[in-house]
Short mmCIF file of C-alpha atoms and ligand atoms in Angstrom, two decimals:
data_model
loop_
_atom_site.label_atom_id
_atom_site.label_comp_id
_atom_site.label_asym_id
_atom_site.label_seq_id
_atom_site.Cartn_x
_atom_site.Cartn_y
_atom_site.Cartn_z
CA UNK A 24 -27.01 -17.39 1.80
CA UNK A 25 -27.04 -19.18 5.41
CA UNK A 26 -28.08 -17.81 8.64
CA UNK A 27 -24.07 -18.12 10.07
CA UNK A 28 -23.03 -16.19 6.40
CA UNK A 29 -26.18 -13.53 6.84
CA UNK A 30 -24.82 -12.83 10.58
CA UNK A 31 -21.02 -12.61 9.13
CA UNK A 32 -21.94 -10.39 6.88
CA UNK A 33 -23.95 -8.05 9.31
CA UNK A 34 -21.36 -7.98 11.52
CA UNK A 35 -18.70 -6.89 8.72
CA UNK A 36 -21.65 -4.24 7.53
CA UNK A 37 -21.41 -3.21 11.42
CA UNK A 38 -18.07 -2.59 12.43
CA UNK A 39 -17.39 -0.91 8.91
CA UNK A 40 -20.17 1.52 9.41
CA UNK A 41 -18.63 1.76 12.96
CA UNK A 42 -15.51 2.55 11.99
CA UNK A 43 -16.02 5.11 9.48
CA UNK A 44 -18.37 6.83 11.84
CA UNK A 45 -16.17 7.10 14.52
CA UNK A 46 -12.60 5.99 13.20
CA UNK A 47 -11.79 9.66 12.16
CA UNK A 48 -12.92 11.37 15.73
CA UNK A 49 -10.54 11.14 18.78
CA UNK A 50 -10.81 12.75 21.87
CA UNK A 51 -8.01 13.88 23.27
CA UNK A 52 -7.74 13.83 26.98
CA UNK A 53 -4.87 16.71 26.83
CA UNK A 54 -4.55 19.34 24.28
CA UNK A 55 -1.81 22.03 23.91
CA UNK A 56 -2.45 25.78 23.89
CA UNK A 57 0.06 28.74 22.82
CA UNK A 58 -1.30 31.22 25.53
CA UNK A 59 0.02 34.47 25.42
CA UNK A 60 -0.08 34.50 21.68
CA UNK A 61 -0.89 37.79 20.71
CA UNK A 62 2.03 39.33 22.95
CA UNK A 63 5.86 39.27 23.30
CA UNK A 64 7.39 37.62 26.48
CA UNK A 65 10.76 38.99 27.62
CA UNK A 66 9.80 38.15 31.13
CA UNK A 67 7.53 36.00 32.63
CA UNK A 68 6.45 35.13 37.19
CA UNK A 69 4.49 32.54 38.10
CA UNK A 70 3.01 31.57 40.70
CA UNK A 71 1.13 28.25 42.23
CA UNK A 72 -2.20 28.48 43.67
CA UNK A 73 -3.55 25.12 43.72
CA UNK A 74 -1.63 21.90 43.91
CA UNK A 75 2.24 20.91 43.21
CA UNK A 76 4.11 21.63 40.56
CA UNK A 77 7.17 19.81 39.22
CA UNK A 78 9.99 22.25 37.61
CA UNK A 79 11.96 20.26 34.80
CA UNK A 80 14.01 20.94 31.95
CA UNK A 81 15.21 19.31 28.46
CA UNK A 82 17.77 17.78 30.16
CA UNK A 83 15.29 16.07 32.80
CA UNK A 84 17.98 16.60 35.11
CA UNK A 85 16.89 19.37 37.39
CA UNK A 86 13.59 18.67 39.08
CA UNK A 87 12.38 21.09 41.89
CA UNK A 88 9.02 20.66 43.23
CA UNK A 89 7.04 24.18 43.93
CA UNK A 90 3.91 24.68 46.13
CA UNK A 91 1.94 27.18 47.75
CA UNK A 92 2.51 30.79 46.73
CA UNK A 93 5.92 30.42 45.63
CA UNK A 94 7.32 32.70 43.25
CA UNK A 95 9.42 31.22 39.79
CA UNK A 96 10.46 33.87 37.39
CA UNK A 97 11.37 33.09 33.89
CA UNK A 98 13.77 34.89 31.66
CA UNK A 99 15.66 34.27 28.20
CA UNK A 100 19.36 33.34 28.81
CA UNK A 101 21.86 33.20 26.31
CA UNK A 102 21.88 29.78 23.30
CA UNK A 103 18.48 29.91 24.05
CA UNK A 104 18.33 28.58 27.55
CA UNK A 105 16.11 29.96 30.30
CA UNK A 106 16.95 31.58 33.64
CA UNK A 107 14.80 30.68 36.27
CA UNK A 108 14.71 32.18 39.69
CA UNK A 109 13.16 29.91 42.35
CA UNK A 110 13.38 29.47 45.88
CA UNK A 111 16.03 32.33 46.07
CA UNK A 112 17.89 30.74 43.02
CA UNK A 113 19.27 31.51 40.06
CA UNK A 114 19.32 28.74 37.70
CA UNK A 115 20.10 28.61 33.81
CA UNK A 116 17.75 25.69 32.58
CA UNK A 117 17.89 24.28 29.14
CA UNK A 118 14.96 25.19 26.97
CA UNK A 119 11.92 24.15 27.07
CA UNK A 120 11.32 24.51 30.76
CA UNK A 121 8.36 21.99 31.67
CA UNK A 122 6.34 22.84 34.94
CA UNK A 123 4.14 19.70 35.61
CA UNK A 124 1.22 19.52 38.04
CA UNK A 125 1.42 16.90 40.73
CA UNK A 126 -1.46 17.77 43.08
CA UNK A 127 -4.96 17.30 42.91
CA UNK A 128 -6.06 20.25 41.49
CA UNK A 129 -3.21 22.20 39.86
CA UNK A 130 -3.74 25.74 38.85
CA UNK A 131 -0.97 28.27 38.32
CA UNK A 132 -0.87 32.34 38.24
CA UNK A 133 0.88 34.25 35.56
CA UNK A 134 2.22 37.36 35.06
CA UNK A 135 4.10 38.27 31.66
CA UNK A 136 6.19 41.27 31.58
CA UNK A 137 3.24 43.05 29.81
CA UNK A 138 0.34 45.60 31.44
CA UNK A 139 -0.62 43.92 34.37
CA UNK A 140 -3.88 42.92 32.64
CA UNK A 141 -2.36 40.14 31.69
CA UNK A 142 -2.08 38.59 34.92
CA UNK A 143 -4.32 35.19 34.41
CA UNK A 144 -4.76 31.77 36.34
CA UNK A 145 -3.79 28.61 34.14
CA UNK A 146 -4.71 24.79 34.61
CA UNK A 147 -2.58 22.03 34.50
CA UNK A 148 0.69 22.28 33.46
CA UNK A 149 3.52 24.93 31.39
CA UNK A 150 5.74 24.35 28.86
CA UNK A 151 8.13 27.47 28.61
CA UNK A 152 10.55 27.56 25.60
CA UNK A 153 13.00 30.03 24.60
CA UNK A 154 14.43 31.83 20.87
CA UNK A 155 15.80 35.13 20.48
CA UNK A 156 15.72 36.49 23.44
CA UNK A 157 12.09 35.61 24.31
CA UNK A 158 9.45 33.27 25.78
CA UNK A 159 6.98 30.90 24.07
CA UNK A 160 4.52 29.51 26.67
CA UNK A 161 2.24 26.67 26.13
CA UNK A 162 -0.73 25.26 28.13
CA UNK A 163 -0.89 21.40 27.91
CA UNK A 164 -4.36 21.26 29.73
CA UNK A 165 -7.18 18.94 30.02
CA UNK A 166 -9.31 19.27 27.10
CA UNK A 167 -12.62 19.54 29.41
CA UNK A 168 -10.74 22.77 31.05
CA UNK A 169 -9.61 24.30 28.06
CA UNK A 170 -13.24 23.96 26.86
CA UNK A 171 -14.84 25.80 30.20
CA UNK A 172 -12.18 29.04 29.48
CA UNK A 173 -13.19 29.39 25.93
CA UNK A 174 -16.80 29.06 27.05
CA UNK A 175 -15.93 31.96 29.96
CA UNK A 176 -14.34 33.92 27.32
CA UNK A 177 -16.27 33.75 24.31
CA UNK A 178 -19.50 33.93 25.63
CA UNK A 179 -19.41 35.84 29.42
CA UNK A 180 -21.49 34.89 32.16
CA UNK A 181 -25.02 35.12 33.47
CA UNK A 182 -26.09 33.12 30.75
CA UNK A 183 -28.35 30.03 31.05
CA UNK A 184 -27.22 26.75 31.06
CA UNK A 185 -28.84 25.27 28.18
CA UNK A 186 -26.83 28.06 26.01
CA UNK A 187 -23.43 27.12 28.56
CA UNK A 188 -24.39 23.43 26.91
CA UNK A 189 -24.53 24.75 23.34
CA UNK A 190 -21.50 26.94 23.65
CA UNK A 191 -19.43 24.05 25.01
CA UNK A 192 -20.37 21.69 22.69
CA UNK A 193 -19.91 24.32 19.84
CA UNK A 194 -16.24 25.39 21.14
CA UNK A 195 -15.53 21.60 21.71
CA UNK A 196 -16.12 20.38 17.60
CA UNK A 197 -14.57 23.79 16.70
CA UNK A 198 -11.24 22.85 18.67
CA UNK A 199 -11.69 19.13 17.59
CA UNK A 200 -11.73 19.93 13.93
CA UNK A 201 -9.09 22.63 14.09
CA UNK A 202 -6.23 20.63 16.50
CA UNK A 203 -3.70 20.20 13.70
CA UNK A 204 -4.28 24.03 12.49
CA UNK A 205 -0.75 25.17 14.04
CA UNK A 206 1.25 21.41 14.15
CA UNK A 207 4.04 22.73 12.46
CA UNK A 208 4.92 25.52 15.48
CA UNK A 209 4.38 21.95 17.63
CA UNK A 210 1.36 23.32 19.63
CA UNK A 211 -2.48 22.39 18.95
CA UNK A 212 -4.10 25.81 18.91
CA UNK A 213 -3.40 29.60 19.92
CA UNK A 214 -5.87 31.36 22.41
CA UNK A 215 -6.94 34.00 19.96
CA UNK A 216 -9.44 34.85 17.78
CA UNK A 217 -7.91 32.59 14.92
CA UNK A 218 -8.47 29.35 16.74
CA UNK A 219 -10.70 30.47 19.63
CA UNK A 220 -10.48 32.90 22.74
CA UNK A 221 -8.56 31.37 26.24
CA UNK A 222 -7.73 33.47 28.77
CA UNK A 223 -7.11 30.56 31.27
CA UNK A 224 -9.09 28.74 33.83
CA UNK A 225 -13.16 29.23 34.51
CA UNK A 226 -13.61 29.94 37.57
CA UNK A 227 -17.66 30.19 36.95
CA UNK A 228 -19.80 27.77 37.87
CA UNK A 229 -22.46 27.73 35.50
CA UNK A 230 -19.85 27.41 32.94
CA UNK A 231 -18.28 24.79 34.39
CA UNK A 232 -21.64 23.00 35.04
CA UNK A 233 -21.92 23.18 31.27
CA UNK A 234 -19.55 22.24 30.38
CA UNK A 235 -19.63 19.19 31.98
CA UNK A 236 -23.49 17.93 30.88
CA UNK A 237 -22.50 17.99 27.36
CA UNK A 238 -18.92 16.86 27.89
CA UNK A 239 -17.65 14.92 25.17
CA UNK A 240 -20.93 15.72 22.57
CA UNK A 241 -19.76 16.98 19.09
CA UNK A 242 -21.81 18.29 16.10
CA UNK A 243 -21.31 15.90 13.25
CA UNK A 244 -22.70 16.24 9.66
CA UNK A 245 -24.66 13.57 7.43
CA UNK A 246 -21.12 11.84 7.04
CA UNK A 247 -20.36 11.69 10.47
CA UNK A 248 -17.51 14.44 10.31
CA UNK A 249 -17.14 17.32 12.73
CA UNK A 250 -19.07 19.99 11.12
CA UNK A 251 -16.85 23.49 11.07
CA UNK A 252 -18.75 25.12 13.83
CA UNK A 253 -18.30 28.54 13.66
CA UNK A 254 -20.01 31.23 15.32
CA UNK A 255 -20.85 34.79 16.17
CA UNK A 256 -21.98 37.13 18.08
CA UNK A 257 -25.33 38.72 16.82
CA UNK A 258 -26.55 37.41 12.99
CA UNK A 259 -29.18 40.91 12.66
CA UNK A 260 -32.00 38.24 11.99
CA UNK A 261 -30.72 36.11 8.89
CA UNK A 262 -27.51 34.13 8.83
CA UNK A 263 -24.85 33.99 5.86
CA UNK A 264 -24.87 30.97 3.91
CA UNK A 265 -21.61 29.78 3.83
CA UNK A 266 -21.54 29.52 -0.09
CA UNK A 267 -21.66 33.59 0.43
CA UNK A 268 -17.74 33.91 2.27
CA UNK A 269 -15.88 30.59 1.54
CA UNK A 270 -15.18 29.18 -2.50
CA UNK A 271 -17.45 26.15 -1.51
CA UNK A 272 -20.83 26.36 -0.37
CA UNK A 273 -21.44 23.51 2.97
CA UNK A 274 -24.80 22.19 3.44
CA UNK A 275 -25.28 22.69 7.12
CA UNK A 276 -23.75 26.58 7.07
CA UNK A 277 -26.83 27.98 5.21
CA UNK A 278 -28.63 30.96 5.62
CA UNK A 279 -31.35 31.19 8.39
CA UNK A 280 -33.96 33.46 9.38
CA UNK A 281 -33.66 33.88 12.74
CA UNK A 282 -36.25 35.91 14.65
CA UNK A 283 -34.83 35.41 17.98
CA UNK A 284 -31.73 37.88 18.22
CA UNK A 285 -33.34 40.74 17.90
CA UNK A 286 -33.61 43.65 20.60
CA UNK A 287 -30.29 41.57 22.19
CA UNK A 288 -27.19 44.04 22.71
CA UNK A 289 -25.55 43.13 19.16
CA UNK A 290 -28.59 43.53 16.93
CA UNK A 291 -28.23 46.75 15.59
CA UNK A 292 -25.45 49.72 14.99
CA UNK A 293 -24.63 52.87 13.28
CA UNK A 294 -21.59 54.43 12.02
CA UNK A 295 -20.67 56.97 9.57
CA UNK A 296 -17.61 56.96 7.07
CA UNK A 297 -16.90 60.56 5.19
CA UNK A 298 -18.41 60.55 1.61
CA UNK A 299 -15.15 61.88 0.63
CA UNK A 300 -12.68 58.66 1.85
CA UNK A 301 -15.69 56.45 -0.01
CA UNK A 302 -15.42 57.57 -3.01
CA UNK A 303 -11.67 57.45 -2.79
CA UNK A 304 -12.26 53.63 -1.30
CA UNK A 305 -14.19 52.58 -3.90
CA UNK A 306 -12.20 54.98 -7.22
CA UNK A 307 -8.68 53.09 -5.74
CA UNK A 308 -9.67 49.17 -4.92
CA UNK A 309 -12.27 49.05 -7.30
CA UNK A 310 -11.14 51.07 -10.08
CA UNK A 311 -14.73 52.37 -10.48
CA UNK A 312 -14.61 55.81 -12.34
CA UNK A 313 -16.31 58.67 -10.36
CA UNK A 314 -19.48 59.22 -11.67
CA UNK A 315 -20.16 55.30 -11.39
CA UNK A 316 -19.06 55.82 -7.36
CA UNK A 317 -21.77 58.61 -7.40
CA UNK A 318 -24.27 56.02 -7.61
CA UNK A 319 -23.19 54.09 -5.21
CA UNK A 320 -24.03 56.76 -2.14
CA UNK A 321 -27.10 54.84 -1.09
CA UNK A 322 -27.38 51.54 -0.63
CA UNK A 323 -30.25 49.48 1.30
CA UNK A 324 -30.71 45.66 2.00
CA UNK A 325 -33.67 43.93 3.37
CA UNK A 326 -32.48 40.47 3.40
CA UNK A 327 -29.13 39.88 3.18
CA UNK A 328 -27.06 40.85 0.35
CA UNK A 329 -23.14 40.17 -0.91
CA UNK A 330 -22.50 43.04 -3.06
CA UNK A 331 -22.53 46.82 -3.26
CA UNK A 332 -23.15 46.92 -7.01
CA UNK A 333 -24.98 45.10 -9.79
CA UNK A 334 -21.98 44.35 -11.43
CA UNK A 335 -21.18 41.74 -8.47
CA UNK A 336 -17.48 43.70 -8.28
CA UNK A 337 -17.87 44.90 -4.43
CA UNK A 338 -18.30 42.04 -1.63
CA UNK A 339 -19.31 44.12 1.33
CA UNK A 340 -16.97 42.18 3.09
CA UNK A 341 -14.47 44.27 1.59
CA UNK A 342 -16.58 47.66 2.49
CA UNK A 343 -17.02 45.51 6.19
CA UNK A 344 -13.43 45.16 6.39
CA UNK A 345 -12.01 48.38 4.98
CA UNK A 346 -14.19 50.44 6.92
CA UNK A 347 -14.24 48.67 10.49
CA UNK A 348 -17.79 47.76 10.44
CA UNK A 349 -19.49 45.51 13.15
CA UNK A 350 -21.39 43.48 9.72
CA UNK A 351 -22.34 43.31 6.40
CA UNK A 352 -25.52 43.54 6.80
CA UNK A 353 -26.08 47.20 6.33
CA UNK A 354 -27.93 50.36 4.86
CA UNK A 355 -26.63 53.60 4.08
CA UNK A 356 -27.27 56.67 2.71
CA UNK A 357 -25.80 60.40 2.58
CA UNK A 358 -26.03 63.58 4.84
CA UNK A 359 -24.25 66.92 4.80
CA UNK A 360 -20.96 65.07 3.71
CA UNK A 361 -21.14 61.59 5.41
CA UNK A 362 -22.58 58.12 5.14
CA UNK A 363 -24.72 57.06 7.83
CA UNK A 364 -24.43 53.58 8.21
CA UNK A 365 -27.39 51.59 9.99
CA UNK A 366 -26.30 48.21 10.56
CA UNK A 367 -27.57 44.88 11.79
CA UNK A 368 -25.88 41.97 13.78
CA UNK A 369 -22.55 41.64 14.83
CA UNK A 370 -19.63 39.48 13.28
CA UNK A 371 -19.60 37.36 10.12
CA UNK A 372 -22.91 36.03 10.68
CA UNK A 373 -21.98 32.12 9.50
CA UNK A 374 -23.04 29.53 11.43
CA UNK A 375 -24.88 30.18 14.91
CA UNK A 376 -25.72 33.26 16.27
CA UNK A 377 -24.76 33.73 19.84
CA UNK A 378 -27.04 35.81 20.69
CA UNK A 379 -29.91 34.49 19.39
CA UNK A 380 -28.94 30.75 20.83
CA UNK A 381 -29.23 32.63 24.60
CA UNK A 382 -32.50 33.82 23.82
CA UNK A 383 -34.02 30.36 22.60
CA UNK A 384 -32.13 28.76 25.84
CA UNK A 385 -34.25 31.46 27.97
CA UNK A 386 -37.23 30.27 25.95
CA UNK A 387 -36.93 26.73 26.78
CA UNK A 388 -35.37 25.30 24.11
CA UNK A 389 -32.94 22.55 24.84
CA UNK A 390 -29.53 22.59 23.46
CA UNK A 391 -29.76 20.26 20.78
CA UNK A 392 -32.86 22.03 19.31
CA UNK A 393 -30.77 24.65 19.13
CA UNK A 394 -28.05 23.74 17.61
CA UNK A 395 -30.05 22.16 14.80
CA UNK A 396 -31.85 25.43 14.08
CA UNK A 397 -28.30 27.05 13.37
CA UNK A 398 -26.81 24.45 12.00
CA UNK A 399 -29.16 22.20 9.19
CA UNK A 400 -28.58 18.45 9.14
CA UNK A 401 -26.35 18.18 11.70
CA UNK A 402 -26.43 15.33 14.81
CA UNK A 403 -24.93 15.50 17.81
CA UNK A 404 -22.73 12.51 18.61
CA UNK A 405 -20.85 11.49 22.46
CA UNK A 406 -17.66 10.75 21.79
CA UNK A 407 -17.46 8.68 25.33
CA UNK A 408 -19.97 6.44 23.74
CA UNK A 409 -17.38 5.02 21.90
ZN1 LIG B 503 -4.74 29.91 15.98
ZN1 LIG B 504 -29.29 35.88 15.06
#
């Protein structure tokens, strides 16, 4: 082979390797979030804090521009069109109802005819829709943004910014894997637990600072694919191997010992469950006659464990479940008609510990070293590189 056929074929070897690292990975700029999800909307007020917003709807006929501490109401109208009050007007709008931002920094207030703890600042723009006599709302915001309010919500402040870095770039190849989770309701992801906690705009920051030194980075595995970067709050000192919850075992989701959440607020709990309603747990879901139950009054686990009994029948997930308990990494035994429960860690344990990623980033550690020690194998890529 020539020198000119060597180079062709290095350059064919290059842009193939290219291409299936980064062919599968796109970054959206926008992404579009059912907020409100968990709730019912029969009402819904907003109002415009920041910026200009443009008030449109399917029939792109009606365009009303709103600004400065205007009040819009929403409400369902009959064939599934929307009333909307505005600037002393009542209009019947055909569904959905778009409210665009215009301004240089657009940021809207929202009140949903719920408890008024509801009341929550969004970025960017609305998309209101109406079926049956109530509202669906979506948030079609800047993925950066979005990023910053799960970061606010699922993590809290006063933390350092090496873990805001982690938690960001954590959320960021969570939502990145997951955008096609709820395609067929035509929205990207909901803003609950299921996909990942939004309650709107950050307003912190530290967050916000975070956010944007690791904007764009993503935890790939050995193939290049966003790894499935889930999380917790408090592991109790060992991690669940992902082989231990899900059919099929990942490489980067196994267990670790991790010495660095403990005395942190989610490292240890207690609870106690009647003897009585345990036996009766265990007698009706497991069809385990008594006497075998009476065995099964003390349990104790050093490292972690994934069943109750020898027999492999009870995943303590189920006990975990069943019972309300804050993990599965537990000990119990009996008193005067109870279990005592003394637990460890807080939430499924998979993946990286929350808890114990603040304490490294207090201890120096940089954010990739930390996301490494969670999560085995993994790289973290910049998607702007590309
Ligand atoms: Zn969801
Ligand atoms: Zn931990």
């Amino acid at each position: 082979m020539n020198n000119r056929s060597i180079k062709i074929v290095l350059f064919f070897l290059l842009v193939t390797a290219l291409s299936n690292c980064f062919g599968q990975i796109s970054l959206p700029s926008v992404i579009e979030i059912r907020i409100y999800s968990s709730i019912k909307i029969k009402s819904l007020e907003a109002t415009v804090l920041s910026g200009e917003y443009l008030l449109t709807d399917a029939s792109g006929d009606i365009s009303i521009i709103s600004n400065g501490f205007e009040n819009i109401e929403f409400f369902p109208a009959g064939n599934n069109n929307i009333n909307v009050l505005i600037k002393g007007k009542l209009l019947e709008l055909h569904s959905p109802v778009n409210l665009s931002g215009r301004g240089f920094e657009n940021f809207i207030l929202l009140q949903p005819s719920a408890a008024a703890s509801f009341s929550r600042a969004y970025d960017d723009d609305l998309i209101i829709h109406a079926a049956e006599g109530e509202l669906t709302v979506i948030n079609r915001v800047a993925l950066e943004k979005y990023i910053a309010g799960v970061v606010q919500a699922e993590s809290g402040w006063f933390r350092h910014e090496e873990f805001y870095k982690v938690q960001a770039t954590v959320a960021r190849t969570y939502a990145l894997r997951q955008l096609s989770r709820h395609q067929a309701s035509g929205f990207h992801l909901c803003d609950q637990v299921h996909c990942q906690v939004f309650y709107g705009r950050c307003n912190y920051p530290e967050i916000i600072r975070g956010v944007w030194l690791s904007a764009a980075d993503v935890i790939v595995d050995e193939n290049n694919k966003l790894i499935e970067s889930v999380y917790h709050a408090n592991c109790g000192g060992q991690t669940v191997s992902s082989g231990d919850i899900w059919p099929q075992s990942v490489p980067y989701l196994t267990s670790v010992i991790d010495p660095w959440c403990a005395d942190m607020p989610g490292s240890t709990w207690q609870a106690s469950v009647s003897r009585d309603l345990f036996l009766d747990y265990l007698l009706n879901n497991h069809s385990l006659r008594l006497h075998h139950g009476q065995q099964l009054l003390s349990f104790s686990q050093k490292n972690r464990m994934r069943f109750l009994d020898s027999d492999e029948l009870i995943n303590l997930r189920f006990i975990r479940s069943h019972f309300n308990l804050r993990s599965t990494f537990f000990s119990f035994y009996e008193q005067d008609g109870q279990l005592l429960f003394k637990g460890r860690g807080y939430g499924h344990g998979v993946g990286l510990c929350q808890e114990g990623a603040m304490k490294m980033a207090e201890n120096g550690y940089q954010a990739d070293s930390i996301i490494k020690f969670y999560y085995r194998g993994v790289r973290i890529s910049n998607l702007h590189h590309f």
